[in-house]
Amino acid sequence: MNQQWQMAAVLVAASLTAAPVLAQNTSSGLSADTRQKLAASMEKGAAYLKQQQHADGTWENHPGITAMAATALLRQTGVPKANALATTGKTLDALAKLAKPDGGIYDKDIPHYITAVSVMALVAGGRPQDKPLIEKGRRYLADHILDEGEGISPSDKLYGGIGYGGNAGVSADIISLEYGLRAMKEADLPANDPAWEKAIKFLQRTQNNSETNDQTWAANDGGFIYYPGNSQIRDTTRSYGSASYAGIMSYSWANVKKSDDRVQAVLKWVRNNYTVDENPGLGQKTLYYYYMVFAKALQATGESVIVDARGQRHNWREDLGRKILSLQHPEGFWVNEDRAEMQDNKVLVTSFTMMAMQAILQ
């Protein structure tokens, strides 16, 4: 699986003498008109997902896409949990059947990723019978953070990371790690578990922050790349959009405070690269994954207006909400014209977009 299987941090205000940062939140900042249109749009997206669902509750013959679609429906704004479970109960049963004795929840391939998104779906479902699977799943993910158990020393650049698992071998990247950390957090992995500190070490080495990154390639714009020494911007170590927002979220999951210099560094990157027209650095590639992490990260900050480095104010909810509305197809789905990273899959992209909308509406 590719990197689009790629939320949260807090943005801080600086003094008047510092560079502009995120404005203080006073309300959601979303107009009533846009809110109403987004709710209707999300309902159309949900209807499309339901139309594409197989009789056994799954989607696309893929457990990862199945878990993502289920989570999008279970988290749909304004829908009672009982109603959502009427659609996704079979889905959760299908995911539960994939559980392994070691705690993993997967079929054959990419076990770390599938376990992470399956845990998130089961948590969203909130069914009591799934609690043991959730607890075992979080332990499986924590145990597969790369460390001495895999022969990886703390000085190794991949230490503390996690990859797709399986045939991917010993690998790690920011997107896989964010999914894993999010699943562990939602599944209530204790804050004192060693996995969090190990993950922070990997995050530091994936961030273009020379103050805290011990890798010689690190620049100092505050953004993130795919994994230490490698960006999705070919042959560079340049920061890019989706990785940077995944970095914000990962620090939050790992209990790093908003006042921490590492968090403030990536917020500088956010100020300098704000846009809803593209995935900064990658253009249209993985655009809808970018929308999801963009919205979830900024929603979690509690901020409604971003003041960029030029002093311009951006109501990100209005900006992204209107953009998403303009991109929905009459049939209710969203799809990317850039087919890279499975963004031609309507179920996957619609799931990403619905999750972005849920963050906008919160």
Coordinates of C-alpha atoms in Angstrom, one line a residue:
M1 CA 0.0 0.0 0.0
N2 CA 1.2 3.5 -0.8
Q3 CA 1.7 6.6 1.2
Q4 CA -1.7 8.0 0.8
W5 CA -2.8 5.8 3.7
Q6 CA -1.5 8.5 5.4
M7 CA -4.4 14.3 13.2
A8 CA -3.8 16.6 15.4
A9 CA -1.8 19.2 17.1
V10 CA -2.4 22.6 18.6
L11 CA -1.3 25.9 16.9
V12 CA 0.0 28.7 19.1
A13 CA -0.2 32.4 18.9
A14 CA 3.1 34.4 19.0
S15 CA 3.8 37.8 20.3
L16 CA 3.3 40.9 18.2
T17 CA 7.0 40.9 17.4
A18 CA 7.0 37.4 16.1
A19 CA 6.0 36.1 12.7
P20 CA 2.2 35.8 12.2
V21 CA 0.7 32.6 13.5
L22 CA -2.7 31.1 14.0
A23 CA -5.3 33.5 15.1
Q24 CA -7.2 32.9 18.4
N25 CA -10.2 30.8 18.0
T26 CA -13.6 32.4 18.9
S27 CA -16.0 30.2 17.1
S28 CA -16.1 27.5 14.4
G29 CA -16.1 30.3 11.7
L30 CA -18.2 28.2 9.4
S31 CA -21.2 30.1 7.8
A32 CA -24.7 28.6 8.2
D33 CA -25.0 28.4 4.4
T34 CA -21.8 26.4 4.0
R35 CA -22.6 24.2 7.0
Q36 CA -26.0 23.3 5.5
K37 CA -24.5 22.5 2.1
L38 CA -21.7 20.4 3.6
A39 CA -24.3 18.4 5.6
A40 CA -26.2 17.7 2.5
S41 CA -23.1 16.9 0.6
M42 CA -21.9 14.4 3.2
E43 CA -25.3 12.7 3.1
K44 CA -24.8 12.2 -0.7
G45 CA -21.3 10.8 -0.1
A46 CA -22.7 8.4 2.5
A47 CA -25.4 7.3 0.2
Y48 CA -22.7 6.6 -2.5
L49 CA -20.7 4.5 0.0
K50 CA -23.8 2.5 1.0
Q51 CA -24.5 1.8 -2.7
Q52 CA -21.0 0.4 -3.2
Q53 CA -21.0 -1.8 -0.1
H54 CA -21.0 -5.6 -0.7
A55 CA -23.6 -7.8 0.8
D56 CA -21.1 -9.0 3.4
G57 CA -20.5 -5.5 4.6
T58 CA -17.1 -5.0 2.9
W59 CA -15.9 -2.7 0.1
E60 CA -13.6 -3.2 -2.9
N61 CA -12.4 -6.6 -1.7
H62 CA -9.9 -4.7 0.4
P63 CA -9.8 -4.7 4.3
G64 CA -8.1 -1.3 4.4
I65 CA -10.7 0.4 2.2
T66 CA -13.4 -1.4 4.1
A67 CA -12.2 -0.1 7.4
M68 CA -11.8 3.5 6.0
A69 CA -15.3 3.5 4.6
A70 CA -16.8 2.1 7.8
T71 CA -15.1 4.7 9.9
A72 CA -16.3 7.5 7.6
L73 CA -19.9 6.3 8.0
L74 CA -19.6 5.6 11.8
R75 CA -18.2 9.1 12.3
Q76 CA -20.8 10.8 10.0
T77 CA -21.9 14.1 11.6
G78 CA -25.5 14.1 12.9
V79 CA -26.1 10.3 12.4
P80 CA -27.1 8.3 15.5
K81 CA -24.7 5.5 16.2
A82 CA -27.5 2.9 16.0
N83 CA -28.3 4.0 12.5
A84 CA -24.6 3.9 11.5
L85 CA -24.2 0.4 13.0
A86 CA -27.2 -0.8 11.0
T87 CA -25.0 -0.2 7.9
T88 CA -21.6 -1.2 9.3
G89 CA -22.4 -4.0 11.7
K90 CA -21.5 -6.6 9.1
T91 CA -18.4 -4.6 8.3
L92 CA -17.2 -4.7 11.8
D93 CA -17.9 -8.4 12.0
A94 CA -15.9 -9.0 8.8
L95 CA -12.9 -7.0 10.3
A96 CA -13.2 -8.9 13.6
K97 CA -12.9 -12.2 11.7
L98 CA -9.4 -11.1 10.5
A99 CA -8.1 -10.9 14.0
K100 CA -4.9 -13.0 14.6
P101 CA -3.7 -14.6 17.9
D102 CA -0.9 -12.0 18.0
G103 CA -3.4 -9.1 18.1
G104 CA -3.0 -8.1 14.4
I105 CA -6.2 -7.6 12.4
Y106 CA -5.4 -8.2 8.7
D107 CA -5.8 -10.7 5.8
K108 CA -2.4 -11.2 4.1
D109 CA -0.7 -8.0 3.1
I110 CA 0.4 -4.8 4.9
P111 CA -0.6 -6.0 8.3
H112 CA 0.5 -2.9 10.3
Y113 CA -1.6 -0.6 8.2
I114 CA -4.7 -2.9 8.1
T115 CA -4.5 -3.4 11.8
A116 CA -4.3 0.3 12.5
V117 CA -7.3 1.3 10.3
S118 CA -9.3 -1.8 11.6
V119 CA -8.7 -0.7 15.2
M120 CA -9.9 2.7 14.3
A121 CA -13.1 1.3 12.8
L122 CA -13.8 -0.9 15.7
V123 CA -13.3 2.0 18.1
A124 CA -15.7 4.1 16.1
G125 CA -18.2 1.3 16.3
G126 CA -18.1 1.2 20.0
R127 CA -19.4 -2.3 20.4
P128 CA -18.6 -4.0 23.7
Q129 CA -17.7 -7.3 22.0
D130 CA -14.9 -5.7 20.1
K131 CA -13.1 -4.3 23.1
P132 CA -10.7 -7.3 23.5
L133 CA -9.8 -7.1 19.8
I134 CA -9.1 -3.3 20.2
E135 CA -6.8 -3.9 23.2
K136 CA -4.9 -6.6 21.5
G137 CA -4.7 -4.6 18.3
R138 CA -3.1 -1.6 20.1
R139 CA -0.6 -3.9 21.7
Y140 CA 0.3 -5.4 18.4
L141 CA 0.9 -1.9 16.9
A142 CA 3.0 -0.8 19.9
D143 CA 5.1 -3.9 19.7
H144 CA 5.8 -3.4 16.1
I145 CA 7.3 0.1 16.5
L146 CA 10.9 -0.5 15.3
D147 CA 13.3 -0.9 18.2
E148 CA 15.9 -3.2 19.6
G149 CA 13.5 -6.1 19.2
E150 CA 13.8 -5.9 15.4
G151 CA 17.6 -5.3 15.7
I152 CA 17.2 -1.5 15.3
S153 CA 19.4 0.6 17.5
P154 CA 18.4 4.0 18.8
S155 CA 21.0 5.6 16.5
D156 CA 19.3 4.1 13.4
K157 CA 17.2 6.6 11.4
L158 CA 14.2 4.2 11.4
Y159 CA 14.2 3.7 15.1
G160 CA 10.7 4.4 16.5
G161 CA 9.0 4.2 13.2
I162 CA 6.5 1.8 11.7
G163 CA 5.8 0.8 8.1
Y164 CA 3.2 -1.3 6.3
G165 CA 4.6 -4.5 7.5
G166 CA 4.6 -7.9 5.8
N167 CA 6.5 -7.9 2.5
A168 CA 7.5 -4.3 3.0
G169 CA 10.1 -5.7 5.4
V170 CA 11.9 -3.3 7.8
S171 CA 10.6 0.0 6.8
A172 CA 9.0 3.1 8.3
D173 CA 7.3 6.3 7.1
I174 CA 5.4 9.2 8.6
I175 CA 2.0 8.2 7.1
S176 CA 2.1 4.7 8.4
L177 CA 3.3 5.9 11.8
E178 CA 0.5 8.5 12.1
Y179 CA -2.1 5.8 11.4
G180 CA -0.5 3.5 14.0
L181 CA -0.2 6.3 16.6
R182 CA -3.8 7.4 16.0
A183 CA -5.1 3.8 16.4
M184 CA -3.1 3.4 19.6
K185 CA -4.4 6.7 21.0
E186 CA -8.0 6.0 20.1
A187 CA -7.6 2.6 21.7
D188 CA -6.3 4.2 24.9
L189 CA -2.7 3.0 25.0
P190 CA -1.4 4.3 28.3
A191 CA 0.5 7.6 28.1
N192 CA 3.5 6.0 29.8
D193 CA 3.9 3.2 27.3
P194 CA 7.5 3.3 25.9
A195 CA 6.1 3.2 22.3
W196 CA 5.3 6.9 22.4
E197 CA 8.9 8.1 23.2
K198 CA 10.3 5.8 20.6
A199 CA 7.9 7.2 18.0
I200 CA 9.0 10.8 18.9
K201 CA 12.5 9.9 18.1
F202 CA 11.4 8.9 14.6
L203 CA 9.3 12.0 14.2
Q204 CA 12.3 14.2 15.1
R205 CA 14.3 12.5 12.4
T206 CA 11.6 13.0 9.8
Q207 CA 11.1 16.7 10.4
N208 CA 13.1 19.5 8.7
N209 CA 14.0 21.0 12.0
S210 CA 17.8 21.2 12.4
E211 CA 17.4 22.2 16.0
T212 CA 16.1 18.7 17.0
N213 CA 16.9 16.5 14.0
D214 CA 20.3 14.8 14.3
Q215 CA 20.4 13.9 10.6
T216 CA 22.8 15.9 8.5
W217 CA 20.3 16.5 5.7
A218 CA 17.8 18.4 7.9
A219 CA 16.9 21.9 6.8
N220 CA 14.9 24.2 9.1
D221 CA 11.5 25.0 7.6
G222 CA 9.7 22.9 10.2
G223 CA 7.9 20.6 7.7
F224 CA 8.0 16.9 7.4
I225 CA 9.1 14.4 4.7
Y226 CA 8.1 10.8 4.1
Y227 CA 10.9 9.1 6.1
P228 CA 14.3 10.3 7.3
G229 CA 16.3 11.3 4.2
N230 CA 13.5 10.7 1.7
S231 CA 10.7 13.0 0.5
Q232 CA 8.0 12.2 -2.0
I233 CA 9.3 15.2 -3.9
R234 CA 11.7 13.2 -6.0
D235 CA 15.4 13.2 -5.2
T236 CA 15.0 15.8 -2.4
T237 CA 14.5 16.1 1.3
R238 CA 12.0 18.9 0.9
S239 CA 9.0 19.2 3.2
Y240 CA 5.5 18.6 1.7
G241 CA 1.9 19.0 2.6
S242 CA 0.4 15.7 3.6
A243 CA 3.5 14.6 5.5
S244 CA 3.7 17.9 7.5
Y245 CA 0.1 17.7 8.6
A246 CA 0.6 14.0 9.5
G247 CA 3.6 15.2 11.6
I248 CA 1.4 17.6 13.5
M249 CA -1.1 14.9 14.3
S250 CA 1.6 12.4 15.2
Y251 CA 3.2 14.8 17.8
S252 CA -0.2 15.2 19.3
W253 CA -0.9 11.5 19.5
A254 CA 2.5 11.1 21.2
N255 CA 1.6 13.6 23.9
V256 CA 3.9 16.4 22.8
K257 CA 2.6 19.7 24.1
K258 CA 1.6 22.6 21.8
S259 CA 4.3 24.8 23.4
D260 CA 7.1 22.4 22.4
D261 CA 9.6 23.9 19.9
R262 CA 9.1 20.9 17.6
V263 CA 5.4 21.6 17.3
Q264 CA 5.9 25.3 16.8
A265 CA 8.4 24.6 14.0
V266 CA 5.9 22.7 11.9
L267 CA 3.3 25.4 12.6
K268 CA 5.7 27.8 10.9
W269 CA 5.6 25.5 7.8
V270 CA 1.8 25.6 8.0
R271 CA 1.8 29.4 8.0
N272 CA 4.1 29.5 5.0
N273 CA 2.3 26.9 2.9
Y274 CA -1.4 27.3 3.5
T275 CA -3.5 26.3 0.5
V276 CA -6.6 24.2 -0.4
D277 CA -5.8 24.1 -4.1
E278 CA -3.1 21.5 -4.0
N279 CA -1.0 19.2 -1.8
P280 CA 2.0 21.6 -1.3
G281 CA 5.0 20.2 -3.0
L282 CA 3.1 17.4 -4.7
G283 CA 0.5 19.3 -6.6
Q284 CA -2.7 17.2 -7.2
K285 CA -1.0 13.9 -6.0
T286 CA -2.8 12.4 -3.0
L287 CA -4.9 15.6 -2.9
Y288 CA -7.8 14.1 -1.0
Y289 CA -5.6 12.4 1.6
Y290 CA -4.2 15.9 2.1
Y291 CA -7.6 17.4 2.6
M292 CA -8.3 14.8 5.3
V293 CA -5.2 15.4 7.3
F294 CA -5.3 19.2 6.7
A295 CA -8.9 19.4 8.2
K296 CA -8.3 17.0 11.0
A297 CA -5.1 18.6 12.1
L298 CA -6.5 22.2 12.0
Q299 CA -9.7 21.1 13.7
A300 CA -7.8 19.6 16.5
T301 CA -5.9 22.8 17.1
G302 CA -9.1 24.6 18.0
E303 CA -8.3 27.4 15.6
S304 CA -10.7 28.8 13.0
V305 CA -8.6 31.4 11.3
I306 CA -5.0 31.1 10.1
V307 CA -3.0 34.2 9.7
D308 CA -0.2 33.4 7.2
A309 CA 3.3 34.7 7.1
R310 CA 2.2 37.6 4.9
G311 CA -0.5 38.6 7.3
Q312 CA -3.4 37.3 5.3
R313 CA -6.3 35.7 7.3
H314 CA -7.7 32.4 6.2
N315 CA -11.0 30.8 7.4
W316 CA -9.9 27.3 6.7
R317 CA -13.3 25.8 7.2
E318 CA -14.9 28.0 4.7
D319 CA -12.0 27.6 2.2
L320 CA -11.9 23.9 2.4
G321 CA -15.6 23.4 2.7
R322 CA -16.3 25.4 -0.5
K323 CA -13.5 23.6 -2.3
I324 CA -14.9 20.2 -1.4
L325 CA -18.4 21.2 -2.4
S326 CA -17.1 22.3 -5.8
L327 CA -15.4 18.9 -6.4
Q328 CA -18.3 16.5 -5.6
H329 CA -19.7 14.5 -8.6
P330 CA -23.5 14.5 -9.1
E331 CA -23.5 10.8 -8.1
G332 CA -22.2 11.7 -4.7
F333 CA -18.6 10.6 -4.9
W334 CA -15.2 12.4 -5.1
V335 CA -12.3 11.2 -7.2
N336 CA -8.9 12.5 -8.1
E337 CA -7.9 13.1 -11.7
D338 CA -4.4 12.2 -10.6
R339 CA -4.6 8.5 -10.3
A340 CA -1.4 8.0 -8.3
E341 CA -1.7 6.3 -4.9
M342 CA -5.1 4.8 -5.6
Q343 CA -6.8 8.2 -5.7
D344 CA -8.9 6.9 -8.7
N345 CA -10.7 4.7 -6.2
K346 CA -14.0 6.4 -5.5
V347 CA -14.8 4.6 -2.3
L348 CA -11.4 5.4 -0.8
V349 CA -11.4 9.1 -1.9
T350 CA -15.0 9.6 -0.8
S351 CA -14.1 8.2 2.6
F352 CA -11.1 10.6 2.9
T353 CA -13.4 13.5 1.9
M354 CA -16.1 12.6 4.4
M355 CA -13.6 12.5 7.2
A356 CA -12.4 16.0 6.1
M357 CA -16.0 17.2 6.2
Q358 CA -16.5 15.8 9.6
A359 CA -13.6 17.9 10.9
I360 CA -14.9 21.0 9.1
L361 CA -18.3 20.6 10.8
Q362 CA -16.9 20.2 14.3

